[in-house]
Short mmCIF file of N, CA and C in Angstrom, two decimals:
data_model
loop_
_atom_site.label_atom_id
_atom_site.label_comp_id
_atom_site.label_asym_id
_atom_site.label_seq_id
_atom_site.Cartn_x
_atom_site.Cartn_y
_atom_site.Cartn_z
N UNK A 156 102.24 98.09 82.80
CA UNK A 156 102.23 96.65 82.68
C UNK A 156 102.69 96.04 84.01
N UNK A 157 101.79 94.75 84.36
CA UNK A 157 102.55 94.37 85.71
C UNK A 157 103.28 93.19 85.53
N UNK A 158 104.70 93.79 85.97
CA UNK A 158 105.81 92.35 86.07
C UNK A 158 105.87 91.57 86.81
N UNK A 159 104.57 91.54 88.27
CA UNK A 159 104.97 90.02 89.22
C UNK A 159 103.98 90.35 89.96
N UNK A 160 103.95 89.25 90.74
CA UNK A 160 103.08 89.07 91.66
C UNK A 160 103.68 89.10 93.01
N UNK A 161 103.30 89.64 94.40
CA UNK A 161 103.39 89.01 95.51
C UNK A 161 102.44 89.12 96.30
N UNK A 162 102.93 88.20 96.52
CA UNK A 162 101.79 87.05 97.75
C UNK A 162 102.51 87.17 99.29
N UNK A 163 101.12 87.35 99.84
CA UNK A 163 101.47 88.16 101.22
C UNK A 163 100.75 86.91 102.19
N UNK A 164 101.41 86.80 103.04
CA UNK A 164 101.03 85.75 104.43
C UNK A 164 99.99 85.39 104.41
N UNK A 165 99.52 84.45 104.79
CA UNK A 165 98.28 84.28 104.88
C UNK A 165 98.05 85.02 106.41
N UNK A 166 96.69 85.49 106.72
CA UNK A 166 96.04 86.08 107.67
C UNK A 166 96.98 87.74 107.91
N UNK A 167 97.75 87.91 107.03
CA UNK A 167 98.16 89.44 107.30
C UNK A 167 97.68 90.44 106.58
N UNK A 168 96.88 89.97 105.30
CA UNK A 168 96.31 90.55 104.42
C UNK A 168 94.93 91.96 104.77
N UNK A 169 94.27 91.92 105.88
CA UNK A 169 93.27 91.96 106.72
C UNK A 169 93.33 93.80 106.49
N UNK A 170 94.93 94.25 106.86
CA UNK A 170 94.95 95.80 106.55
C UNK A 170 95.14 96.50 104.98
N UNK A 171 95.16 95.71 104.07
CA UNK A 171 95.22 95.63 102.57
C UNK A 171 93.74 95.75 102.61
N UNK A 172 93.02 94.73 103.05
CA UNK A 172 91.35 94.64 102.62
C UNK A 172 90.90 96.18 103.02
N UNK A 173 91.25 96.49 103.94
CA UNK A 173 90.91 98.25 104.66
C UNK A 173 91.19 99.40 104.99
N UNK A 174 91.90 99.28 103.60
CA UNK A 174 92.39 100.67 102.42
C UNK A 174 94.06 100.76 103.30
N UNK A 175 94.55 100.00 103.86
CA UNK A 175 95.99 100.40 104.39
C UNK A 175 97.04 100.50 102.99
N UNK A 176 97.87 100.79 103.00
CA UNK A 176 98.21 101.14 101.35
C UNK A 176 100.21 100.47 101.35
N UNK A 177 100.68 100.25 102.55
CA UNK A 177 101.81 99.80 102.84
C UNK A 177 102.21 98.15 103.03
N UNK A 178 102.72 97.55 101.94
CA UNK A 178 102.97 96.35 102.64
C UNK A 178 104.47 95.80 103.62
N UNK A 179 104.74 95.73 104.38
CA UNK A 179 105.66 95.33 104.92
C UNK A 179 107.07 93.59 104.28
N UNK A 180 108.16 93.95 104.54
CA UNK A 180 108.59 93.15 103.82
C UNK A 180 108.39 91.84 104.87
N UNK A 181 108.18 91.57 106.22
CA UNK A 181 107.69 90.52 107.04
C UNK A 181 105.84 89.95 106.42
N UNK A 182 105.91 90.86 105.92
CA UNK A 182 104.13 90.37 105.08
C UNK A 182 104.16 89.66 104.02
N UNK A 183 105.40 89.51 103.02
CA UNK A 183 105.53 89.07 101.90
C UNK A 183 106.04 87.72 102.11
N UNK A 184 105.24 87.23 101.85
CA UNK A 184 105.56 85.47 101.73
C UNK A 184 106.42 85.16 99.79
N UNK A 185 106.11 85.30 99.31
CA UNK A 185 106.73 85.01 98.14
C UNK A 185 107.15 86.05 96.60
N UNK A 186 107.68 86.72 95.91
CA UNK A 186 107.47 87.05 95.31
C UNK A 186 107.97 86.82 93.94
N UNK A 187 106.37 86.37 92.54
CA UNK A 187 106.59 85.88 91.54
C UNK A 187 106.57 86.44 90.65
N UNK A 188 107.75 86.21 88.90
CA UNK A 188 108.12 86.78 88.35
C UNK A 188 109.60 87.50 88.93
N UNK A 189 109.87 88.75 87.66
CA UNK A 189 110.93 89.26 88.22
C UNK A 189 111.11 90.81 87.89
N UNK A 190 110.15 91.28 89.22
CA UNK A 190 109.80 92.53 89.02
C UNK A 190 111.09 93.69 89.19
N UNK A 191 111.20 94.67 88.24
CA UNK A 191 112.38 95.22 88.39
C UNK A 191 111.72 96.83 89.31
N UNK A 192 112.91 96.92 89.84
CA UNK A 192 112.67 98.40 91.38
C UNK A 192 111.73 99.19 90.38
N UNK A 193 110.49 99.96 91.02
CA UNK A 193 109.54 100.39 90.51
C UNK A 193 108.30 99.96 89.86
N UNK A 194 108.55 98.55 89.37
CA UNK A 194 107.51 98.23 88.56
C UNK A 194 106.52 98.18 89.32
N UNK A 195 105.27 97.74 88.15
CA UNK A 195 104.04 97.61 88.62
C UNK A 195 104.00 95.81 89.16
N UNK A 196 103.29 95.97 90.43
CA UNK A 196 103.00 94.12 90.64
C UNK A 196 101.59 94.02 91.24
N UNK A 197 101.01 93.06 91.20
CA UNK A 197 99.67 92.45 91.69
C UNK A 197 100.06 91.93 93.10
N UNK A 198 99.19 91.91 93.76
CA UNK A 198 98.90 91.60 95.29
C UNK A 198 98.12 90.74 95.94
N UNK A 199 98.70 89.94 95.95
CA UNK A 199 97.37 88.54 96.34
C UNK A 199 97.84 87.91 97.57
N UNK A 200 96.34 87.48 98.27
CA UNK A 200 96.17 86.70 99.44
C UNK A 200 96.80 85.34 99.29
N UNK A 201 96.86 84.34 100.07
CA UNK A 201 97.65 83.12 99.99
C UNK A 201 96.35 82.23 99.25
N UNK A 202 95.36 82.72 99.09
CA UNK A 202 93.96 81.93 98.28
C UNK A 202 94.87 82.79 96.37
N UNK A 203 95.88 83.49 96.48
CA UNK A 203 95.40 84.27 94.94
C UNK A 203 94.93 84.68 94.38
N UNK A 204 93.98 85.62 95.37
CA UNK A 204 93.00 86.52 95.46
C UNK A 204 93.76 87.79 95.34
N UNK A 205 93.24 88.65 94.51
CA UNK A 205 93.75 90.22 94.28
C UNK A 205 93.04 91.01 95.22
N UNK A 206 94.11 91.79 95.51
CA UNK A 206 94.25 92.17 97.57
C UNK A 206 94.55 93.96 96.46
N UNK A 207 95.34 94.10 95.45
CA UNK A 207 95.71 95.55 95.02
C UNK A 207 96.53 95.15 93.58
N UNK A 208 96.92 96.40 93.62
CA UNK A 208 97.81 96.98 92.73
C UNK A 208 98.87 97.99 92.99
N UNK A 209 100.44 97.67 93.02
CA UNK A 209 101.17 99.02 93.60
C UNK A 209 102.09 98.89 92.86
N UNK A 210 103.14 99.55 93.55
CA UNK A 210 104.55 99.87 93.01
C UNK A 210 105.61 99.04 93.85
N UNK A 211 106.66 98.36 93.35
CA UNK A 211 107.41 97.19 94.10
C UNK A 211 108.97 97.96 94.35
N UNK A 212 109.26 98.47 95.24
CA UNK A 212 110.98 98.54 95.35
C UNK A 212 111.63 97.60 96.57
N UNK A 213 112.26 96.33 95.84
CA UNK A 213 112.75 95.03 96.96
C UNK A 213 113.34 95.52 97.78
N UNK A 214 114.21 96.99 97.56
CA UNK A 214 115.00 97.81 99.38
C UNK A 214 114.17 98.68 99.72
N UNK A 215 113.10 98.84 99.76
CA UNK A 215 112.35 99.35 100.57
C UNK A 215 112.24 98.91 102.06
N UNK A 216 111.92 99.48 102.91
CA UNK A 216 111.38 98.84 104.22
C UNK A 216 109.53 98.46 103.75
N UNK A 217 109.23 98.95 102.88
CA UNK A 217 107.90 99.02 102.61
C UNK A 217 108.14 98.38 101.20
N UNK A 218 108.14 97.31 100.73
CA UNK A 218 108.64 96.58 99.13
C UNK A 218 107.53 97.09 98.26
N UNK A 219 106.17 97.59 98.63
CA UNK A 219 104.73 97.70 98.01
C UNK A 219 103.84 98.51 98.72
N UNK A 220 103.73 99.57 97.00
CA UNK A 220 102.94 100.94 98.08
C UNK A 220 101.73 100.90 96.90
N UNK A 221 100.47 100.67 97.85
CA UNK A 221 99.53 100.03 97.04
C UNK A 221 98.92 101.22 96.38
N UNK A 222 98.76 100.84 95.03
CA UNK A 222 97.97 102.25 93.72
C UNK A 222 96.30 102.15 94.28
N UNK A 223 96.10 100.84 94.42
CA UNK A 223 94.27 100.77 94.06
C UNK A 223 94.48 99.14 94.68
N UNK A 224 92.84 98.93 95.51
CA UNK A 224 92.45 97.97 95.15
C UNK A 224 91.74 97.58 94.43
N UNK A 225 91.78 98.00 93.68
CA UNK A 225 90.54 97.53 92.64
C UNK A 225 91.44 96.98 91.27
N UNK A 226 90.99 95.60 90.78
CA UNK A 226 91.79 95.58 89.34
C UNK A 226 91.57 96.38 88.10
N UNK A 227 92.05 97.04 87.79
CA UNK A 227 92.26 98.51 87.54
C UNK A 227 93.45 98.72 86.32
N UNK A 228 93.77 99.35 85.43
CA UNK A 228 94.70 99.33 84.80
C UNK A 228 95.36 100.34 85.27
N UNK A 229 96.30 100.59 85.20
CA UNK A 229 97.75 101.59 85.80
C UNK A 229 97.93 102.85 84.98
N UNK A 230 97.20 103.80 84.13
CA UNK A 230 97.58 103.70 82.93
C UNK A 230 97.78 105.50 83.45
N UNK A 231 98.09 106.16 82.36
CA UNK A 231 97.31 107.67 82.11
C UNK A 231 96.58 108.23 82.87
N UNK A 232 95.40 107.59 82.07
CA UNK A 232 93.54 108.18 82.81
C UNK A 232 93.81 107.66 84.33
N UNK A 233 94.61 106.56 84.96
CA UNK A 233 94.30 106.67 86.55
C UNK A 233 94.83 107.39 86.88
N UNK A 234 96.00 107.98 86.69
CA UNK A 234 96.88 109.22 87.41
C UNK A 234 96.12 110.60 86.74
N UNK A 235 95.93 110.52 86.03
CA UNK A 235 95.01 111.93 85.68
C UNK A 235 93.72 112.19 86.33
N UNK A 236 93.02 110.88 87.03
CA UNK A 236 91.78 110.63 87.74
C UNK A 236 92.02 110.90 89.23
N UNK A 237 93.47 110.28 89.71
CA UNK A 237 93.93 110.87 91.44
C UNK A 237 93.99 112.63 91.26
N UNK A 238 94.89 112.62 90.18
CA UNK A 238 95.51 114.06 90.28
C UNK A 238 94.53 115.54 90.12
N UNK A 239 93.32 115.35 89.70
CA UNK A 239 91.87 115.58 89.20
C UNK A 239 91.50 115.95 90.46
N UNK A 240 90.93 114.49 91.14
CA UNK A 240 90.14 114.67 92.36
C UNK A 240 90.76 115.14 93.73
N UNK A 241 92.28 115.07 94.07
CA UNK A 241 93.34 115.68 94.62
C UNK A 241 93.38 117.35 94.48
N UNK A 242 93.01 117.61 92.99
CA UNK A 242 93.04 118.93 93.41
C UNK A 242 91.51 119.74 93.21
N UNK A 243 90.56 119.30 92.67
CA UNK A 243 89.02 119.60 93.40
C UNK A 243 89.17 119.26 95.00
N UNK A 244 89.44 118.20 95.66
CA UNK A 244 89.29 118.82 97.09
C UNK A 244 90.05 119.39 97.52
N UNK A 245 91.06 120.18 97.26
CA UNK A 245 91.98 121.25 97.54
C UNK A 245 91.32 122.31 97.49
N UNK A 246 90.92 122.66 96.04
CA UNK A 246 89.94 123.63 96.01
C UNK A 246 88.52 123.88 96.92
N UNK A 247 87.72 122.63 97.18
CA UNK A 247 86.91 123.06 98.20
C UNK A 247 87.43 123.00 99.52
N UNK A 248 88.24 122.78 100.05
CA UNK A 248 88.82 123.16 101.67
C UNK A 248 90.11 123.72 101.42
N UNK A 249 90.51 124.14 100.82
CA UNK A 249 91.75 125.63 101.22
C UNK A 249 90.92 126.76 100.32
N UNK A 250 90.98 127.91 100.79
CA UNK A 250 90.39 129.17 100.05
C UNK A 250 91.45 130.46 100.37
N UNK A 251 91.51 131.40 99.63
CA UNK A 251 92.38 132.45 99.93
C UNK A 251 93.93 132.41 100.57
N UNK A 252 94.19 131.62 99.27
CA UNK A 252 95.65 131.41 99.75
C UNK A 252 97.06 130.71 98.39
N UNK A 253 97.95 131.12 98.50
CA UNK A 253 98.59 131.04 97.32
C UNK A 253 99.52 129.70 97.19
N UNK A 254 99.61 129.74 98.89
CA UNK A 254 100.59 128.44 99.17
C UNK A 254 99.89 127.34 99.73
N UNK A 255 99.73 126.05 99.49
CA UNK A 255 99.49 124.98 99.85
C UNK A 255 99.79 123.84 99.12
N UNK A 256 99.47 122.65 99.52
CA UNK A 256 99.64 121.06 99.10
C UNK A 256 98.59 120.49 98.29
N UNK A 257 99.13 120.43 97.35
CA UNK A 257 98.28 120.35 95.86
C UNK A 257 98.14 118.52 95.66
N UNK A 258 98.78 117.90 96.38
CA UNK A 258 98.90 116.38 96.19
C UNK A 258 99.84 115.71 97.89
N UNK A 259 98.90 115.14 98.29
CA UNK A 259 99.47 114.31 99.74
C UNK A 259 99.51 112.92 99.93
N UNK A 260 100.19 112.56 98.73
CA UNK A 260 100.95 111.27 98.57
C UNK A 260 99.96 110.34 99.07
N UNK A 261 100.04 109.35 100.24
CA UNK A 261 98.91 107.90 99.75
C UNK A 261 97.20 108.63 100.22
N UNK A 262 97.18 109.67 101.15
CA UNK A 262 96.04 110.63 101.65
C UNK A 262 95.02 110.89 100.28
N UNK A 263 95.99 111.36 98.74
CA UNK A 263 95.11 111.53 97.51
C UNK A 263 95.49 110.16 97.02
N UNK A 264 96.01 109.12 97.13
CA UNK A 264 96.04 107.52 96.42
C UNK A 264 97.41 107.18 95.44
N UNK A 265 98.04 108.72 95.84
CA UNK A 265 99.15 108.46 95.28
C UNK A 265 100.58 108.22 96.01
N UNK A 266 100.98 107.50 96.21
CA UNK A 266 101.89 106.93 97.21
C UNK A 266 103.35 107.29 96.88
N UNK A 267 104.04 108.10 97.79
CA UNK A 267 105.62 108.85 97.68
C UNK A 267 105.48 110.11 96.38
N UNK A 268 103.92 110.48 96.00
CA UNK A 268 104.14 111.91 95.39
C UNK A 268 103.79 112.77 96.23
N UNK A 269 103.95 113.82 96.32
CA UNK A 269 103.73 115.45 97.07
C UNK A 269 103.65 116.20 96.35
N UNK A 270 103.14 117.25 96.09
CA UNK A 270 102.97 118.44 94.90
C UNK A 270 102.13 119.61 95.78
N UNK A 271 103.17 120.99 96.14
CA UNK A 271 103.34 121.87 96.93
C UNK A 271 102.74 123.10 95.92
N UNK A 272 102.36 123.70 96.38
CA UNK A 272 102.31 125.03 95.17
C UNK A 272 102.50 126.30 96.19
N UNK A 273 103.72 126.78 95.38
CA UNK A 273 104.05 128.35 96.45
C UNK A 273 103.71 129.12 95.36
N UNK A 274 102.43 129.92 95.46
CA UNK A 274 102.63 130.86 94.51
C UNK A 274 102.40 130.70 93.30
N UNK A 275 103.41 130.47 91.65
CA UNK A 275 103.31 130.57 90.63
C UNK A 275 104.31 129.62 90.74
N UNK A 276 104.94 128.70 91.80
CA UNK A 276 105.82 127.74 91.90
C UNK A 276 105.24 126.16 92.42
N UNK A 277 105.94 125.01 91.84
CA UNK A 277 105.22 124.01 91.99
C UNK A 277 106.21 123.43 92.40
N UNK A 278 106.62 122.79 93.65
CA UNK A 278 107.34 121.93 93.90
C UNK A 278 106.76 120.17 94.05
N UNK A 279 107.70 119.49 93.47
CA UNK A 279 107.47 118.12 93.48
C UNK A 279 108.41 117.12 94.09
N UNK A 280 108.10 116.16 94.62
CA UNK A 280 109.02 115.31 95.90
C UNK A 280 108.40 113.89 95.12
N UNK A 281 109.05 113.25 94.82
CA UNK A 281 108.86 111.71 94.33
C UNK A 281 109.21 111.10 95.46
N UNK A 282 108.87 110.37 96.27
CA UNK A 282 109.91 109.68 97.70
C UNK A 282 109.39 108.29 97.44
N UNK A 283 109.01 107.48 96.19
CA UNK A 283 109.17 106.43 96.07
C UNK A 283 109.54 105.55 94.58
N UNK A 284 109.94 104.88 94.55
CA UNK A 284 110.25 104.47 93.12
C UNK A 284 108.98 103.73 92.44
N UNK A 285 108.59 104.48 91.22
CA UNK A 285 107.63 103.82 89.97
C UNK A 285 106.60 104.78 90.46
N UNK A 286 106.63 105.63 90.84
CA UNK A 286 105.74 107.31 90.91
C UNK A 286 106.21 108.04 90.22
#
């Protein structure tokens, strides 16, 4: 569910439109509602135009680490849909090998996850809040 909105500068929006996935807290012109650390928030241009969808932590240096631009629901099936296609292309470019990176955080669309596999071992690194 998304608890707020923020609205980002006008004319800074430009690396949002072209898949950049980080918003800066000098980018955020306002933010509405009262989104609590992690939640989900909407992303709009100074028109209120939907720019994404991410995850909000206000002490971040980065307040918004964008899920999707696309309006999109947050749900299950999208994290089962990154985590899917994250590891089919694993499978076609790593071969013969036990250890590698099964998930590369905003690289597969998922922003502050990592998922390592040594072996018969799975290590996991969350490095952002509402992942």
């Amino acid at each position: 569910m998304i608890e707020g909105i923020v609205k980002i500068v006008g004319g800074r929006e430009k690396k949002l439109q072209h898949g950049y996935p980080w918003v800066q807290r000098g980018e955020i012109s306002e933010v509405l509602g009262a989104p609590t650390p992690g939640a989900l928030v909407r992303v709009v241009n100074f028109r209120n135009e939907t720019l994404g969808i991410g995850t909000y932590n206000p002490q971040s240096r980065f307040p918004v680490r964008v899920l999707t631009a696309a309006d999109e629901p947050i749900d299950r099936a999208f994290f089962e849909q990154r985590l899917e296609r994250a590891l089919r292309h694993r499978q076609r470019v790593v071969q013969d090998t036990n250890a590698m990176r099964l998930v590369f955080s905003e690289s597969d669309g998922l922003p502050g996850l990592i998922v390592d596999q040594y072996a018969d071992y799975l290590v996991v690194q969350v490095r952002t809040m509402g992942m």
